[in-house]
Amino acid sequence: MAEELTLTPAAERVLEVAGRLFYENGIHAVGVESIASEAGVTKKTLYDRFGSKDALIRLYLSRRDERWREHMLSVVERRGRITPARRLLLVFDAMEEWIATENPRGCAFVNAQAELPDASHPAREVIREQKQWLLDYLRTLAREAGVRNPRKLATSLLVLLEGATVTASLGVVPGAVGNAKDVARQLIDAS
């Protein structure tokens, strides 16, 4: 999750612009010059606030992860009194909403992973933590639903979610998340 960091208004603007540009165009396609220019700051200000482009990438992904987790929890945890098994299916609803509003180009973390092959890049840990959080959350929900093997079900649901996200971004299968949700329902019922 994003570190507690107090940024100046100019730094927040840089982070917002960088996040939009990184997601829309790809991390390597966006230079610090274009980020600084669009944010209305100098490159010096950008480096003074973030230290490096790599640190900016890491913070962009941390903030995006924070927004994703808040979204997921708001959909799953705050939808009233429902069965634990239904909560597992709400994860797919949360994903579908996120794709519609925040993820038209696919998962920002998968996209970043593809662009950052160096395992020591500071953003790689954020990417891993984001996927691990989702797996752990699914395992918790599966355990609460009383399934026989929560670890196995959570792993299967994560694979379905990730596959649906990629497939949805490619436009190959209309309703990819809905299809994945149908398979998830079968897996949950069988568990």
PDB file of C-alpha atoms in Angstrom:
ATOM      1  CA  MET A   1       0.000   0.000   0.000  1.00  0.00           C
ATOM      2  CA  ALA A   2       1.154   3.574  -0.555  1.00  0.00           C
ATOM      3  CA  GLU A   3       3.486   4.943   2.073  1.00  0.00           C
ATOM      4  CA  GLU A   4       2.170   7.762   4.179  1.00  0.00           C
ATOM      5  CA  LEU A   5       3.775  10.652   2.403  1.00  0.00           C
ATOM      6  CA  THR A   6       2.833  14.294   2.483  1.00  0.00           C
ATOM      7  CA  LEU A   7       3.363  15.870  -0.907  1.00  0.00           C
ATOM      8  CA  THR A   8       3.195  19.505  -1.841  1.00  0.00           C
ATOM      9  CA  PRO A   9       0.395  20.540  -4.209  1.00  0.00           C
ATOM     10  CA  ALA A  10       2.964  20.678  -7.041  1.00  0.00           C
ATOM     11  CA  ALA A  11       4.186  17.169  -6.227  1.00  0.00           C
ATOM     12  CA  GLU A  12       0.594  15.874  -6.115  1.00  0.00           C
ATOM     13  CA  ARG A  13       0.051  17.424  -9.557  1.00  0.00           C
ATOM     14  CA  VAL A  14       3.216  15.725 -10.836  1.00  0.00           C
ATOM     15  CA  LEU A  15       2.063  12.384  -9.431  1.00  0.00           C
ATOM     16  CA  GLU A  16      -1.412  12.757 -10.948  1.00  0.00           C
ATOM     17  CA  VAL A  17      -0.016  13.684 -14.372  1.00  0.00           C
ATOM     18  CA  ALA A  18       2.628  10.957 -14.253  1.00  0.00           C
ATOM     19  CA  GLY A  19       0.039   8.344 -13.320  1.00  0.00           C
ATOM     20  CA  ARG A  20      -2.234   9.302 -16.184  1.00  0.00           C
ATOM     21  CA  LEU A  21       0.605   9.432 -18.708  1.00  0.00           C
ATOM     22  CA  PHE A  22       2.218   6.198 -17.507  1.00  0.00           C
ATOM     23  CA  TYR A  23      -1.077   4.345 -17.727  1.00  0.00           C
ATOM     24  CA  GLU A  24      -2.206   5.803 -21.057  1.00  0.00           C
ATOM     25  CA  ASN A  25       1.121   5.671 -22.897  1.00  0.00           C
ATOM     26  CA  GLY A  26       3.374   3.232 -21.066  1.00  0.00           C
ATOM     27  CA  ILE A  27       6.119   3.902 -18.561  1.00  0.00           C
ATOM     28  CA  HIS A  28       9.024   3.909 -21.004  1.00  0.00           C
ATOM     29  CA  ALA A  29       7.204   6.113 -23.512  1.00  0.00           C
ATOM     30  CA  VAL A  30       6.855   8.935 -20.975  1.00  0.00           C
ATOM     31  CA  GLY A  31       9.828  11.088 -20.065  1.00  0.00           C
ATOM     32  CA  VAL A  32      10.258  13.308 -17.048  1.00  0.00           C
ATOM     33  CA  GLU A  33      10.309  16.342 -19.363  1.00  0.00           C
ATOM     34  CA  SER A  34       6.752  15.691 -20.542  1.00  0.00           C
ATOM     35  CA  ILE A  35       5.544  14.976 -17.005  1.00  0.00           C
ATOM     36  CA  ALA A  36       7.092  18.173 -15.653  1.00  0.00           C
ATOM     37  CA  SER A  37       5.788  20.241 -18.557  1.00  0.00           C
ATOM     38  CA  GLU A  38       2.231  18.954 -18.303  1.00  0.00           C
ATOM     39  CA  ALA A  39       2.252  19.332 -14.507  1.00  0.00           C
ATOM     40  CA  GLY A  40       3.511  22.912 -14.827  1.00  0.00           C
ATOM     41  CA  VAL A  41       6.740  22.361 -12.897  1.00  0.00           C
ATOM     42  CA  THR A  42      10.408  22.168 -13.773  1.00  0.00           C
ATOM     43  CA  LYS A  43      12.358  18.934 -14.053  1.00  0.00           C
ATOM     44  CA  LYS A  44      14.331  20.146 -11.040  1.00  0.00           C
ATOM     45  CA  THR A  45      11.116  20.324  -8.994  1.00  0.00           C
ATOM     46  CA  LEU A  46      10.177  16.819 -10.108  1.00  0.00           C
ATOM     47  CA  TYR A  47      13.569  15.435  -9.077  1.00  0.00           C
ATOM     48  CA  ASP A  48      13.561  17.440  -5.828  1.00  0.00           C
ATOM     49  CA  ARG A  49      10.192  15.944  -4.851  1.00  0.00           C
ATOM     50  CA  PHE A  50      10.680  12.346  -6.058  1.00  0.00           C
ATOM     51  CA  GLY A  51      14.421  11.804  -6.506  1.00  0.00           C
ATOM     52  CA  SER A  52      14.107   9.767  -9.691  1.00  0.00           C
ATOM     53  CA  LYS A  53      11.686   8.570 -12.339  1.00  0.00           C
ATOM     54  CA  ASP A  54      11.888   5.104 -10.754  1.00  0.00           C
ATOM     55  CA  ALA A  55      10.721   6.489  -7.402  1.00  0.00           C
ATOM     56  CA  LEU A  56       7.896   8.309  -9.190  1.00  0.00           C
ATOM     57  CA  ILE A  57       6.859   5.053 -10.907  1.00  0.00           C
ATOM     58  CA  ARG A  58       6.871   3.263  -7.572  1.00  0.00           C
ATOM     59  CA  LEU A  59       4.700   5.920  -5.937  1.00  0.00           C
ATOM     60  CA  TYR A  60       2.320   5.984  -8.928  1.00  0.00           C
ATOM     61  CA  LEU A  61       1.764   2.244  -8.572  1.00  0.00           C
ATOM     62  CA  SER A  62       1.456   2.482  -4.779  1.00  0.00           C
ATOM     63  CA  ARG A  63      -1.229   5.136  -5.086  1.00  0.00           C
ATOM     64  CA  ARG A  64      -3.049   3.167  -7.767  1.00  0.00           C
ATOM     65  CA  ASP A  65      -2.924   0.092  -5.528  1.00  0.00           C
ATOM     66  CA  GLU A  66      -4.363   2.107  -2.668  1.00  0.00           C
ATOM     67  CA  ARG A  67      -7.269   3.269  -4.876  1.00  0.00           C
ATOM     68  CA  TRP A  68      -7.825  -0.299  -6.138  1.00  0.00           C
ATOM     69  CA  ARG A  69      -7.968  -1.725  -2.617  1.00  0.00           C
ATOM     70  CA  GLU A  70     -10.370   0.998  -1.486  1.00  0.00           C
ATOM     71  CA  HIS A  71     -12.572   0.289  -4.483  1.00  0.00           C
ATOM     72  CA  MET A  72     -12.521  -3.475  -3.928  1.00  0.00           C
ATOM     73  CA  LEU A  73     -13.353  -3.140  -0.234  1.00  0.00           C
ATOM     74  CA  SER A  74     -16.109  -0.600  -0.893  1.00  0.00           C
ATOM     75  CA  VAL A  75     -17.821  -3.005  -3.282  1.00  0.00           C
ATOM     76  CA  VAL A  76     -17.338  -6.215  -1.316  1.00  0.00           C
ATOM     77  CA  GLU A  77     -17.492  -5.065   2.294  1.00  0.00           C
ATOM     78  CA  ARG A  78     -20.086  -2.346   2.109  1.00  0.00           C
ATOM     79  CA  ARG A  79     -22.912  -3.886   0.114  1.00  0.00           C
ATOM     80  CA  GLY A  80     -25.103  -4.802   3.043  1.00  0.00           C
ATOM     81  CA  ARG A  81     -25.945  -8.181   4.518  1.00  0.00           C
ATOM     82  CA  ILE A  82     -25.045 -10.906   2.043  1.00  0.00           C
ATOM     83  CA  THR A  83     -23.783 -14.444   2.279  1.00  0.00           C
ATOM     84  CA  PRO A  84     -20.045 -15.060   2.465  1.00  0.00           C
ATOM     85  CA  ALA A  85     -20.182 -16.907  -0.877  1.00  0.00           C
ATOM     86  CA  ARG A  86     -21.856 -13.873  -2.492  1.00  0.00           C
ATOM     87  CA  ARG A  87     -19.032 -11.694  -1.190  1.00  0.00           C
ATOM     88  CA  LEU A  88     -16.609 -13.828  -3.207  1.00  0.00           C
ATOM     89  CA  LEU A  89     -18.631 -13.105  -6.336  1.00  0.00           C
ATOM     90  CA  LEU A  90     -18.737  -9.380  -5.556  1.00  0.00           C
ATOM     91  CA  VAL A  91     -14.993  -9.347  -6.211  1.00  0.00           C
ATOM     92  CA  PHE A  92     -15.879  -9.856  -9.882  1.00  0.00           C
ATOM     93  CA  ASP A  93     -18.371  -6.992  -9.757  1.00  0.00           C
ATOM     94  CA  ALA A  94     -15.680  -4.765  -8.281  1.00  0.00           C
ATOM     95  CA  MET A  95     -13.296  -5.796 -11.054  1.00  0.00           C
ATOM     96  CA  GLU A  96     -15.883  -5.125 -13.741  1.00  0.00           C
ATOM     97  CA  GLU A  97     -16.571  -1.635 -12.343  1.00  0.00           C
ATOM     98  CA  TRP A  98     -12.834  -0.912 -12.074  1.00  0.00           C
ATOM     99  CA  ILE A  99     -12.211  -1.969 -15.674  1.00  0.00           C
ATOM    100  CA  ALA A 100     -15.042   0.251 -16.885  1.00  0.00           C
ATOM    101  CA  THR A 101     -13.806   3.341 -15.056  1.00  0.00           C
ATOM    102  CA  GLU A 102     -10.084   2.926 -14.354  1.00  0.00           C
ATOM    103  CA  ASN A 103      -8.625   0.088 -16.424  1.00  0.00           C
ATOM    104  CA  PRO A 104      -9.521   0.283 -20.133  1.00  0.00           C
ATOM    105  CA  ARG A 105      -5.916  -0.545 -21.131  1.00  0.00           C
ATOM    106  CA  GLY A 106      -5.676  -3.528 -18.819  1.00  0.00           C
ATOM    107  CA  CYS A 107      -4.099  -3.926 -15.430  1.00  0.00           C
ATOM    108  CA  ALA A 108      -1.594  -1.160 -14.681  1.00  0.00           C
ATOM    109  CA  PHE A 109       0.439  -3.623 -12.614  1.00  0.00           C
ATOM    110  CA  VAL A 110       0.651  -6.238 -15.349  1.00  0.00           C
ATOM    111  CA  ASN A 111       1.506  -3.503 -17.850  1.00  0.00           C
ATOM    112  CA  ALA A 112       4.229  -2.159 -15.552  1.00  0.00           C
ATOM    113  CA  GLN A 113       5.598  -5.659 -14.914  1.00  0.00           C
ATOM    114  CA  ALA A 114       6.006  -6.091 -18.676  1.00  0.00           C
ATOM    115  CA  GLU A 115       7.893  -2.795 -18.906  1.00  0.00           C
ATOM    116  CA  LEU A 116      10.085  -3.297 -15.851  1.00  0.00           C
ATOM    117  CA  PRO A 117      11.941  -6.587 -16.376  1.00  0.00           C
ATOM    118  CA  ASP A 118      14.631  -5.794 -13.795  1.00  0.00           C
ATOM    119  CA  ALA A 119      13.578  -7.637 -10.632  1.00  0.00           C
ATOM    120  CA  SER A 120      15.396  -5.050  -8.523  1.00  0.00           C
ATOM    121  CA  HIS A 121      13.344  -2.105  -9.825  1.00  0.00           C
ATOM    122  CA  PRO A 122      11.669  -0.455  -6.811  1.00  0.00           C
ATOM    123  CA  ALA A 123       8.216  -0.727  -8.405  1.00  0.00           C
ATOM    124  CA  ARG A 124       8.419  -4.500  -8.783  1.00  0.00           C
ATOM    125  CA  GLU A 125       7.810  -4.974  -5.055  1.00  0.00           C
ATOM    126  CA  VAL A 126       4.663  -2.832  -5.282  1.00  0.00           C
ATOM    127  CA  ILE A 127       3.418  -4.982  -8.171  1.00  0.00           C
ATOM    128  CA  ARG A 128       4.041  -8.203  -6.255  1.00  0.00           C
ATOM    129  CA  GLU A 129       2.395  -6.814  -3.118  1.00  0.00           C
ATOM    130  CA  GLN A 130      -0.681  -5.761  -5.093  1.00  0.00           C
ATOM    131  CA  LYS A 131      -1.226  -9.266  -6.464  1.00  0.00           C
ATOM    132  CA  GLN A 132      -0.396 -10.874  -3.104  1.00  0.00           C
ATOM    133  CA  TRP A 133      -2.935  -8.649  -1.344  1.00  0.00           C
ATOM    134  CA  LEU A 134      -5.645  -9.754  -3.748  1.00  0.00           C
ATOM    135  CA  LEU A 135      -4.749 -13.428  -3.294  1.00  0.00           C
ATOM    136  CA  ASP A 136      -4.759 -13.050   0.504  1.00  0.00           C
ATOM    137  CA  TYR A 137      -8.085 -11.201   0.399  1.00  0.00           C
ATOM    138  CA  LEU A 138      -9.635 -13.924  -1.748  1.00  0.00           C
ATOM    139  CA  ARG A 139      -8.303 -16.557   0.673  1.00  0.00           C
ATOM    140  CA  THR A 140      -9.888 -14.690   3.600  1.00  0.00           C
ATOM    141  CA  LEU A 141     -13.218 -14.455   1.807  1.00  0.00           C
ATOM    142  CA  ALA A 142     -13.050 -18.154   0.877  1.00  0.00           C
ATOM    143  CA  ARG A 143     -12.266 -19.101   4.473  1.00  0.00           C
ATOM    144  CA  GLU A 144     -15.218 -17.007   5.700  1.00  0.00           C
ATOM    145  CA  ALA A 145     -17.430 -18.761   3.124  1.00  0.00           C
ATOM    146  CA  GLY A 146     -16.466 -22.079   4.717  1.00  0.00           C
ATOM    147  CA  VAL A 147     -15.051 -23.733   1.604  1.00  0.00           C
ATOM    148  CA  ARG A 148     -13.041 -26.934   2.045  1.00  0.00           C
ATOM    149  CA  ASN A 149      -9.818 -25.615   0.553  1.00  0.00           C
ATOM    150  CA  PRO A 150      -9.693 -21.791   0.729  1.00  0.00           C
ATOM    151  CA  ARG A 151      -6.132 -21.619  -0.622  1.00  0.00           C
ATOM    152  CA  LYS A 152      -6.993 -23.586  -3.763  1.00  0.00           C
ATOM    153  CA  LEU A 153     -10.205 -21.650  -4.406  1.00  0.00           C
ATOM    154  CA  ALA A 154      -8.462 -18.295  -3.875  1.00  0.00           C
ATOM    155  CA  THR A 155      -5.721 -19.260  -6.321  1.00  0.00           C
ATOM    156  CA  SER A 156      -8.286 -20.297  -8.930  1.00  0.00           C
ATOM    157  CA  LEU A 157     -10.272 -17.082  -8.450  1.00  0.00           C
ATOM    158  CA  LEU A 158      -7.132 -14.967  -8.804  1.00  0.00           C
ATOM    159  CA  VAL A 159      -6.284 -16.706 -12.079  1.00  0.00           C
ATOM    160  CA  LEU A 160      -9.841 -16.090 -13.301  1.00  0.00           C
ATOM    161  CA  LEU A 161      -9.706 -12.409 -12.318  1.00  0.00           C
ATOM    162  CA  GLU A 162      -6.319 -11.808 -13.906  1.00  0.00           C
ATOM    163  CA  GLY A 163      -7.287 -13.654 -17.074  1.00  0.00           C
ATOM    164  CA  ALA A 164     -10.565 -11.754 -17.327  1.00  0.00           C
ATOM    165  CA  THR A 165      -8.746  -8.436 -16.883  1.00  0.00           C
ATOM    166  CA  VAL A 166      -6.311  -9.156 -19.703  1.00  0.00           C
ATOM    167  CA  THR A 167      -9.000 -10.602 -21.950  1.00  0.00           C
ATOM    168  CA  ALA A 168     -11.299  -7.631 -21.331  1.00  0.00           C
ATOM    169  CA  SER A 169      -8.540  -5.178 -22.256  1.00  0.00           C
ATOM    170  CA  LEU A 170      -7.965  -7.000 -25.547  1.00  0.00           C
ATOM    171  CA  GLY A 171     -11.651  -7.022 -26.427  1.00  0.00           C
ATOM    172  CA  VAL A 172     -11.374 -10.686 -27.422  1.00  0.00           C
ATOM    173  CA  VAL A 173     -14.249 -11.967 -25.285  1.00  0.00           C
ATOM    174  CA  PRO A 174     -17.181  -9.613 -24.738  1.00  0.00           C
ATOM    175  CA  GLY A 175     -18.242  -9.823 -21.112  1.00  0.00           C
ATOM    176  CA  ALA A 176     -14.974 -11.456 -20.033  1.00  0.00           C
ATOM    177  CA  VAL A 177     -15.447 -10.608 -16.351  1.00  0.00           C
ATOM    178  CA  GLY A 178     -19.029 -11.859 -16.405  1.00  0.00           C
ATOM    179  CA  ASN A 179     -17.843 -15.111 -17.963  1.00  0.00           C
ATOM    180  CA  ALA A 180     -15.164 -15.449 -15.293  1.00  0.00           C
ATOM    181  CA  LYS A 181     -17.787 -14.756 -12.623  1.00  0.00           C
ATOM    182  CA  ASP A 182     -19.941 -17.601 -13.976  1.00  0.00           C
ATOM    183  CA  VAL A 183     -16.979 -19.983 -13.718  1.00  0.00           C
ATOM    184  CA  ALA A 184     -16.220 -18.655 -10.234  1.00  0.00           C
ATOM    185  CA  ARG A 185     -19.800 -19.360  -9.164  1.00  0.00           C
ATOM    186  CA  GLN A 186     -19.390 -22.969 -10.293  1.00  0.00           C
ATOM    187  CA  LEU A 187     -16.123 -23.295  -8.405  1.00  0.00           C
ATOM    188  CA  ILE A 188     -17.618 -21.809  -5.253  1.00  0.00           C
ATOM    189  CA  ASP A 189     -20.677 -24.036  -5.458  1.00  0.00           C
ATOM    190  CA  ALA A 190     -18.418 -27.093  -5.892  1.00  0.00           C
ATOM    191  CA  SER A 191     -16.313 -26.079  -2.900  1.00  0.00           C
TER     192      SER A 191
END
